[in-house]
Amino acid sequence: MTPHADSSAGIFSRLRTDTSARAWLYAAVLLAINIYLVKKLFFLNFTDNMQTNAGSFMAISRFILRHWPHLDWFPWWFNGIPFENTYTPMLHLTDAAFAWITGCSVGRAFNFVTAFFYATGPVFLFLFAWRISRFLETSFFAALLYSLFSPSVIFPAFRADVGGWWNPWRLRVLVSYGEGPHIAALGVLPLALLLIYFAMTRRKYIWCVAAGVAMAFVTLTNAFGAIDLGLGSACLILAMPKREFAKTALIVAGVATLSWLWASPFLTPELLRAVAKGSQAAGGDFRSTNLFSTQLLIVPGFVLVCVAVRRIDNYFLRFSLLLSCCFAEIVGFFELWNLAALPQPHRYSLEMEMAFSLAIAFSLRPLAARFPQGAKFAAVALILYMTVHQTIHYRRYARAVIRPVRIEDRIEYKTAKWMDQHLGGRRAFVSAQTGTWLNVFADTPQMHSGHDPFNPNWVEEAAAYTIYSGQNAGSKDAEYSILWLKAYGCHAIHVVGPHSRVDGKPFVHPEKFEGILPVLWREEDDTIYGVPQRTSSLGHVVPESAIVKRRPINGLDIEEVAGYVRALDDPTLPDAEMTWRSPAEGNLRTVLHPGQVISMQVTYDEGWVALANGRPAAVTRDEVGLMAIHAQCDGPCDVSLTFDGGPARRVCRVISWGITGSTLMAGVFVFGRRKRVR
């Protein structure tokens, strides 16, 4: 026998006997397969999938790069919002850090980081399953299934969307729908659940801390991650022996509470309320009353599964079946009967695929163990064949959907550059996906862009709906739209026509501004109209009586809004010159008299503080969601405006730092005591 043969035999002998070596090999295979599938994403700045939300995520990263560490106020969307209202920030912080370290564009950073999480997700799933179940090959098979098969295609809607039984739904969601944060949260979810399991079962300080950090990371990456953690943790607990229910539930609840308090500066109670309310109208009618009736319907099925799995000896199989039941019911009830148990239930198809992969692999294990040796070899050969087949097929699919684009040729880029050069930082209403991508290339602030569930101002949402749809406005469609544009300080509006290259065409009547507003720029079927404003400032001196005091019931309820706009246009009122030192600090100079206030066309938040001629001035909210400064001046008035976060955010920051310090001190105590004991 040759030395080479001896070496090969030794390697294979070690692999048969050394579980750790096989685990490393399996992890490497999973990582290699998934990197091979999405390798083009690692090298692209932009793809031609401009219809996705990816632009908004890149814009947040660009803002972080420009303004770090001062991430208090974000002026680019929804007339200005607190930074935490842009989106859960963890992926964007990661993207910005990658872009800063490597010097690459935010587009390249987004694609690289999301591809990384796509590729590592199956590896973490393998690690999760193996470390809990101790069944190495079964865990590898589950992660392989997750990598190369999409159970979502059992539902006709997903099968039609992805284009067939054998195509990759997870890849389509990442590339064609731009779900980078969801994919990233899902990639880390198995690792977080593993750490939660260790905290539940080992009950050691280090595992509780690690579980808390992982919980915060997943939740701060994507809002769906919070639901995933809740359902996943519940299934881990319910799969335990009954005598362990109470202890493990208390541990998980305690870790989760501390984790949220630690992350609370980015998950403030006000933000959670806004998201809970806003998500009810995101992509459908998901009001809590409708959800509750469906939740009552799915509970009996889950209870039956809970009872049934108690007869199964294997803990991890019990967990996998429970988790599969959760997500199968959430997705299935919506796909089959249009009944929603959670907002946007179809998006939990990704979680369902992960759960199904675990359940299929671990359900087949007892059956496969009874196979005769020949059948086992045949099964392995079939798995190898399908692995090669699906890897090649998925790679072809990936090459077809991951296509680079010359961004300078895109109408979205041209629009952004024109606005950046000609609007001078003045606010605009930018429609459809052009608004989504605008702030990747320009600093132009927008009236309506970003992620609707995070918008703290419902009235602005109603106004944007009216501008787009003109519903029930009749012949006054343009008039009502212009009133809202002027009320929210817009100097231009971008309109996509029916023949635009932009995919989304939200205007029902795109021609309504023709002959009414001046055309500032037109290319192809995209037009920018000018909106006349008396001044370029976002601050205006108006009579206190002009402030909107009754909340509009919809976008057509414009009586008080019209009075406010008349005051904005009144040439007898003094100008208010506004300069911004930073997104969160501004200065305004004007002349003010009793009975007058300063209306700021910036979203109200209790974190704004004003000083007028050095004295505190009250800042209140009007009923269209903007600020009114009661400066109490009689003559020249110098107003400084600062966003300091407000009392609630300061409390969150104090608690977060307190938990950080307490955790570190507790760690020093715990590990110090261990050394003394030894």
XYZ file of C-alpha atoms in Angstrom, residues 21 30 132 144 147 158 174 203 222 241 520:
11
model
C -14.104 16.081 12.447
C -23.134 23.375 3.871
C -29.374 19.473 21.032
C -29.107 20.125 3.546
C -30.394 24.603 1.739
C -45.572 30.260 -3.611
C -33.690 37.579 -0.677
C -28.691 27.414 33.878
C -35.989 42.201 11.928
C -40.811 17.237 30.469
C -39.193 71.119 -13.436
